[in-house]
CSV table of C-alpha atoms in Angstrom, one decimal:
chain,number,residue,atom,x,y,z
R,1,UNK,CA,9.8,57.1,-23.1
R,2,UNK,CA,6.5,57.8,-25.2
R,3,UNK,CA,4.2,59.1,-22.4
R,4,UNK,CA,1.5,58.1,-25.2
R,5,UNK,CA,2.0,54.7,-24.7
R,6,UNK,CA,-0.1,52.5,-22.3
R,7,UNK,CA,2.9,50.5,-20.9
R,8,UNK,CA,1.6,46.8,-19.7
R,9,UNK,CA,3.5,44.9,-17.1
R,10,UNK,CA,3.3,41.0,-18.0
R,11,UNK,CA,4.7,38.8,-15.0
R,12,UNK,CA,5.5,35.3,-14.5
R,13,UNK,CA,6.4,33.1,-11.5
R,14,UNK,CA,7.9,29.9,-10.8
R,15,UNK,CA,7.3,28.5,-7.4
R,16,UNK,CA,8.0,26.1,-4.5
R,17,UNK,CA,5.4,24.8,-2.0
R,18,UNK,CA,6.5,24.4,2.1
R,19,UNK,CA,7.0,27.9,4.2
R,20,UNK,CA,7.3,28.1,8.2
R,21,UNK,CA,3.8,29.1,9.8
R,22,UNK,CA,4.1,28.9,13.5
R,23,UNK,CA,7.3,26.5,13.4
R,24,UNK,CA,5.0,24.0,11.4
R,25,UNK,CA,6.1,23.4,7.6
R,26,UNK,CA,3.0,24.2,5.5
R,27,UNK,CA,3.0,22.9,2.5
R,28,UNK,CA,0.0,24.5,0.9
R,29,UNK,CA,1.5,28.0,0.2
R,30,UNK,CA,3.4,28.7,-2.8
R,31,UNK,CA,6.7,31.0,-2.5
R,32,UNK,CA,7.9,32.5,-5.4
R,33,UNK,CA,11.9,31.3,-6.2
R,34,UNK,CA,12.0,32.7,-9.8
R,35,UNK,CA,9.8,35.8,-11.1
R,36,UNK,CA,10.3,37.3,-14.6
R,37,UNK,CA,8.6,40.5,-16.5
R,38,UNK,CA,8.1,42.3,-19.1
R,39,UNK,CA,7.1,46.0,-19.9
R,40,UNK,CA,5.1,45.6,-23.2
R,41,UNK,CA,2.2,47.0,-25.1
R,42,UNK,CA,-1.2,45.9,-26.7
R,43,UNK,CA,0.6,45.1,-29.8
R,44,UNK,CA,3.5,43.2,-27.9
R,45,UNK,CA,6.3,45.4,-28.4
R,46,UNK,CA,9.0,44.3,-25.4
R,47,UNK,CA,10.3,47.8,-24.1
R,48,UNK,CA,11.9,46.3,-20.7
R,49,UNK,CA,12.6,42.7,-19.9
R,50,UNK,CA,13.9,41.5,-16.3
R,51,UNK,CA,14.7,38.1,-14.4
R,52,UNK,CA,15.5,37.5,-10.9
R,53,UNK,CA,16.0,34.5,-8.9
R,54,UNK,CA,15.2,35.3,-5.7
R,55,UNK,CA,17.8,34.7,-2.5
R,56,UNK,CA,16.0,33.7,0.5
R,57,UNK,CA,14.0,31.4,-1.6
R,58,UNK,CA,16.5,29.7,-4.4
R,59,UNK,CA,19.4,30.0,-1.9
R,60,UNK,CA,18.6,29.8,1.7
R,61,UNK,CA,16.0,27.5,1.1
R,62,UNK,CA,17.9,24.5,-0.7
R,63,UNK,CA,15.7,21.4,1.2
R,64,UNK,CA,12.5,23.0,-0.3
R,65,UNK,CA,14.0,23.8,-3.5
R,66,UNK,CA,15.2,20.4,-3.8
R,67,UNK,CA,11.8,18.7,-3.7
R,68,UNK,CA,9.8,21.4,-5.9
R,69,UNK,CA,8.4,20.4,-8.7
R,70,UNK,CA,11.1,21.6,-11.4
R,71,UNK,CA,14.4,20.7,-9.0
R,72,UNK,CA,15.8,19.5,-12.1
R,73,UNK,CA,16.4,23.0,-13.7
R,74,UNK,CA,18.4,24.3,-10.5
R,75,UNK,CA,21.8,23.4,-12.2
R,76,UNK,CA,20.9,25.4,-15.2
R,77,UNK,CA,19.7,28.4,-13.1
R,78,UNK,CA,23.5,28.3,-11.7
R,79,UNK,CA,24.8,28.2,-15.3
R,80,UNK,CA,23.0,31.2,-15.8
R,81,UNK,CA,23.2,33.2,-12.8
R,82,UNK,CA,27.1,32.8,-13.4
R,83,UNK,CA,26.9,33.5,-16.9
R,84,UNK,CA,24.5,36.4,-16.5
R,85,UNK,CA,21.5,35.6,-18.0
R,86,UNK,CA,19.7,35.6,-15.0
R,87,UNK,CA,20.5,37.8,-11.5
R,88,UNK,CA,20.3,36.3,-8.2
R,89,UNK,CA,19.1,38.7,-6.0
R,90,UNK,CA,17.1,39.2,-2.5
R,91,UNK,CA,13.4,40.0,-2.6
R,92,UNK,CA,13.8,43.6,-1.7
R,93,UNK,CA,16.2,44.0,-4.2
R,94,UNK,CA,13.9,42.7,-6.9
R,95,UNK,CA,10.9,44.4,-5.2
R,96,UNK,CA,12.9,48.3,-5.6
R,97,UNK,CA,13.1,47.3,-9.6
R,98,UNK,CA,9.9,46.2,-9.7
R,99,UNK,CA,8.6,49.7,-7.7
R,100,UNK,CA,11.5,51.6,-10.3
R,101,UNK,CA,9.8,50.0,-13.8
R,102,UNK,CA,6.2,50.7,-12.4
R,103,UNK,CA,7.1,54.1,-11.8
R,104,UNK,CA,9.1,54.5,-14.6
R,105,UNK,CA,6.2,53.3,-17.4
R,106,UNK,CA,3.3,54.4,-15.1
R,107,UNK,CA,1.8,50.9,-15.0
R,108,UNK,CA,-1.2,50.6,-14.4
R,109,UNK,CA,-2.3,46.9,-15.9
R,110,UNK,CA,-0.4,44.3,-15.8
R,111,UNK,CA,-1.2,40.8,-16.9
R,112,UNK,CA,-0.4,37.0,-16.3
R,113,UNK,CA,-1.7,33.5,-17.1
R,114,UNK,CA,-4.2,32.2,-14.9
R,115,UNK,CA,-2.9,35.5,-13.1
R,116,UNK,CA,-4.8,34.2,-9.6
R,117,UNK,CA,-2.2,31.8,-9.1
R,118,UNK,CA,0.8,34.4,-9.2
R,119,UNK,CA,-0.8,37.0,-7.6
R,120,UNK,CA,-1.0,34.5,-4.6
R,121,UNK,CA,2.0,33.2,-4.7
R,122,UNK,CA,3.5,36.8,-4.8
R,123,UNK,CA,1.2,37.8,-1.8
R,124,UNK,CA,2.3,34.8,0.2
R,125,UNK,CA,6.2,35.5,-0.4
R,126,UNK,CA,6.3,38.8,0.7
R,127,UNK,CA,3.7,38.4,3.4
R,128,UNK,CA,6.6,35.3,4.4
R,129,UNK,CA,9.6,37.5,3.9
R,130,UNK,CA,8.8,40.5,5.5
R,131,UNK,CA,6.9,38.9,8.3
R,132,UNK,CA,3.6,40.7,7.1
R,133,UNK,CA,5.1,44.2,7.4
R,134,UNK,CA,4.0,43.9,3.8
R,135,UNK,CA,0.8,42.0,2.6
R,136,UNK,CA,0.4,42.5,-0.7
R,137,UNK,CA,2.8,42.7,-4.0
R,138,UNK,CA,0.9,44.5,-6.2
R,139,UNK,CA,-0.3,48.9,-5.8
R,140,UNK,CA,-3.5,48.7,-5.2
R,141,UNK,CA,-3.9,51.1,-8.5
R,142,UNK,CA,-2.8,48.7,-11.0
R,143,UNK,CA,-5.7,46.5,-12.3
R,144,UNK,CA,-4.6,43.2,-13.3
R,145,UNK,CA,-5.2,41.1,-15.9
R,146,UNK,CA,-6.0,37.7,-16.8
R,147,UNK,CA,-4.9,36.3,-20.0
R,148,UNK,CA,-6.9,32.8,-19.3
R,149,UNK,CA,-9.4,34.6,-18.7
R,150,UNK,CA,-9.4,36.3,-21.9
R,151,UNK,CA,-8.6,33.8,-23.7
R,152,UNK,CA,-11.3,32.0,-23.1
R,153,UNK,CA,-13.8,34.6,-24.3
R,154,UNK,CA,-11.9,35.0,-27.5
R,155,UNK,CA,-9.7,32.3,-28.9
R,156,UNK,CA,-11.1,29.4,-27.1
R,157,UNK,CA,-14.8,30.1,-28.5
R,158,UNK,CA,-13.0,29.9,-32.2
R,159,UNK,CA,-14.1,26.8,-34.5
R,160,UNK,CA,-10.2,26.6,-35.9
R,161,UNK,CA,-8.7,26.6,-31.6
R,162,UNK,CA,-11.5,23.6,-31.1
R,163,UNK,CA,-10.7,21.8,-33.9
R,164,UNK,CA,-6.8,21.9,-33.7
R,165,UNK,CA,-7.5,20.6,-29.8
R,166,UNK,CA,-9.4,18.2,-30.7
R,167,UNK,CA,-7.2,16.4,-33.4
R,168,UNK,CA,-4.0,16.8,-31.2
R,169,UNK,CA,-5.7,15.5,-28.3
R,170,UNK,CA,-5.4,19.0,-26.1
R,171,UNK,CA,-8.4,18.9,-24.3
R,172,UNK,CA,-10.0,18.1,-20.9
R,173,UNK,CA,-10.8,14.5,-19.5
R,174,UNK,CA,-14.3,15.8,-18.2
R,175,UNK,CA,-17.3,13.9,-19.6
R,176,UNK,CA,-18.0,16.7,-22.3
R,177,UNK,CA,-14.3,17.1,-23.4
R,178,UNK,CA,-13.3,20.7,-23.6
R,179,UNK,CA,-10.4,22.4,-25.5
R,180,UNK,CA,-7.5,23.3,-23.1
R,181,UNK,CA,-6.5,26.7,-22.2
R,182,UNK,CA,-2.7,26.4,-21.4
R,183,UNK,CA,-0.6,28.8,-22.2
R,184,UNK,CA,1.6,26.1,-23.8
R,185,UNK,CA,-1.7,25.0,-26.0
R,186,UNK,CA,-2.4,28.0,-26.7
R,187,UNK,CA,1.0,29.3,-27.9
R,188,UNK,CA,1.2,25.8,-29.6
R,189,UNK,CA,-1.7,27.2,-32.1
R,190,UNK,CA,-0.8,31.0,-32.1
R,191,UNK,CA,2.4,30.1,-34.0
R,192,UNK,CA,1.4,26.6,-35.7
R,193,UNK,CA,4.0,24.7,-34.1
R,194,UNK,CA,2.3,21.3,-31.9
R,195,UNK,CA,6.0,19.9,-30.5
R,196,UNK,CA,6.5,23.6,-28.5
R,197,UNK,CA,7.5,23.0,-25.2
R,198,UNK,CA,7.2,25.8,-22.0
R,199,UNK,CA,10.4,26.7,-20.5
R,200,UNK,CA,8.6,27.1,-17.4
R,201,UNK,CA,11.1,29.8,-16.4
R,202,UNK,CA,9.5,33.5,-15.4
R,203,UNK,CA,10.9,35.6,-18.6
R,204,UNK,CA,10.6,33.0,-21.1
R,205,UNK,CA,7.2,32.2,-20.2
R,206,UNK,CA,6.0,35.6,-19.3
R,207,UNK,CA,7.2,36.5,-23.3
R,208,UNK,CA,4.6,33.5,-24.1
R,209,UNK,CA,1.6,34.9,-22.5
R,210,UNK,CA,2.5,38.3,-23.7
R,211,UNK,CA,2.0,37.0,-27.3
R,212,UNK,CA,-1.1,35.5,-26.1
R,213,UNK,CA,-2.2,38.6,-24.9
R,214,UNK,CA,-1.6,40.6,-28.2
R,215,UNK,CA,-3.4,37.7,-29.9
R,216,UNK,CA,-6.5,38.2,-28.0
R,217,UNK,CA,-6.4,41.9,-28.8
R,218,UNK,CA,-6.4,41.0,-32.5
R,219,UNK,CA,-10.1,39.4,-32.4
R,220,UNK,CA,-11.3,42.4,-31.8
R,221,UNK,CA,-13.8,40.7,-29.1
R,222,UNK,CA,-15.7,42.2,-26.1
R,223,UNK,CA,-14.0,40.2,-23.0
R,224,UNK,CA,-13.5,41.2,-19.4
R,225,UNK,CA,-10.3,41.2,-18.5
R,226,UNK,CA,-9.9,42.0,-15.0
R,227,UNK,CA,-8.9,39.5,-12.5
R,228,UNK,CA,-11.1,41.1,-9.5
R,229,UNK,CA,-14.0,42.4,-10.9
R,230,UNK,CA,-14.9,46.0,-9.2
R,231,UNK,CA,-18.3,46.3,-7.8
């Protein structure tokens, strides 16, 4: 390992809505089932990849699993899982990996898409799964990153981004439409290609945003990339 390197940490998270507050099904939290990452750099080389279904979730959980939005893709999680592709693992497992790559790279950024919503949703699993003993996922040291957010001071202030959203029809149904900042769209015009499609799996789609990220660096932009901003 090249202790001159600043190792990123790009995450990803597929979820499932409904957890047990007070014997009452709440429906509002997200749980993470499926969580991919990535230990990369600025200029997107991949040093470290992992995937993990997690067990109390995917497994124990099968009613809410079945009613989440991707249901459809649990068959091909099985094919995986038994063909090793992916692991199938309980949180804590996962969560000792996770601790072993931070340490091992020295993390201390990582980044995701719209990064508030996994950051949640990993706060709300392990909060669920350990009963609170733990409250949050992330070490307080390691400042995280936003790619939407940067995105949107880079990329989507471009004249070529608005334009190819405007003829393919990728922007917002407000009254002023705006170009969208997916990271599907946004992928879609990094590499040229309009029919692209998500996978909406945690490695596949955590290797998306990690290009998106390098791309941002490219424009050589002022942006703020912090999710929490420090005061």
């Amino acid at each position: 390992m090249d202790k001159r390197i600043n190792y990123l940490m790009g995450l990803d998270t597929e979820t499932c809505n409904g957890i047990m507050v007070e014997d009452k099904l709440d429906l509002s939290q997200s749980i993470v089932y499926d969580i991919g990452w990535v230990i990369t750099d600025k200029k997107g080389r991949i040093y470290e990849t992992r995937s993990f279904l997690i067990y109390e979730v995917f497994v124990a959980m099968k009613d809410v699993m079945a009613s989440t939005y991707y249901a459809d893709k649990i068959p091909m999680y099985w094919e995986q899982i038994e063909s090793g592709q992916r692991k199938l693992v309980k949180f804590s497992t996962m969560y000792n990996i996770f601790w072993e790559d931070v340490k091992k790279y020295n993390v201390k950024n990582a980044f995701a898409h719209n990064a508030r919503f996994d950051v949640n949703a990993l706060n709300n699993t392990i909060r669920f799964l350990t009963k609170s003993k733990k409250r949050y996922f992330f070490p307080y040291r390691i400042e995280m990153w936003d790619t939407l957010k940067m995105a949107r001071q880079t990329i989507g202030k471009q004249k070529s981004y608005r334009k190819f959203c405007e003829i393919n029809n990728f922007v917002t149904k407000h009254r002023v439409p705006q170009p969208r900042l997916t990271a599907e769209i946004l992928y879609r015009y990094i590499t040229g290609d309009v029919t692209f499609e998500e996978s909406h799996t945690g490695l596949e789609d955590v290797l998306i945003e990690t290009k998106i990220l390098v791309h941002c660096f490219r424009q050589h932009k002022k942006m703020e990339k912090r999710l929490f901003k420090v005061a």
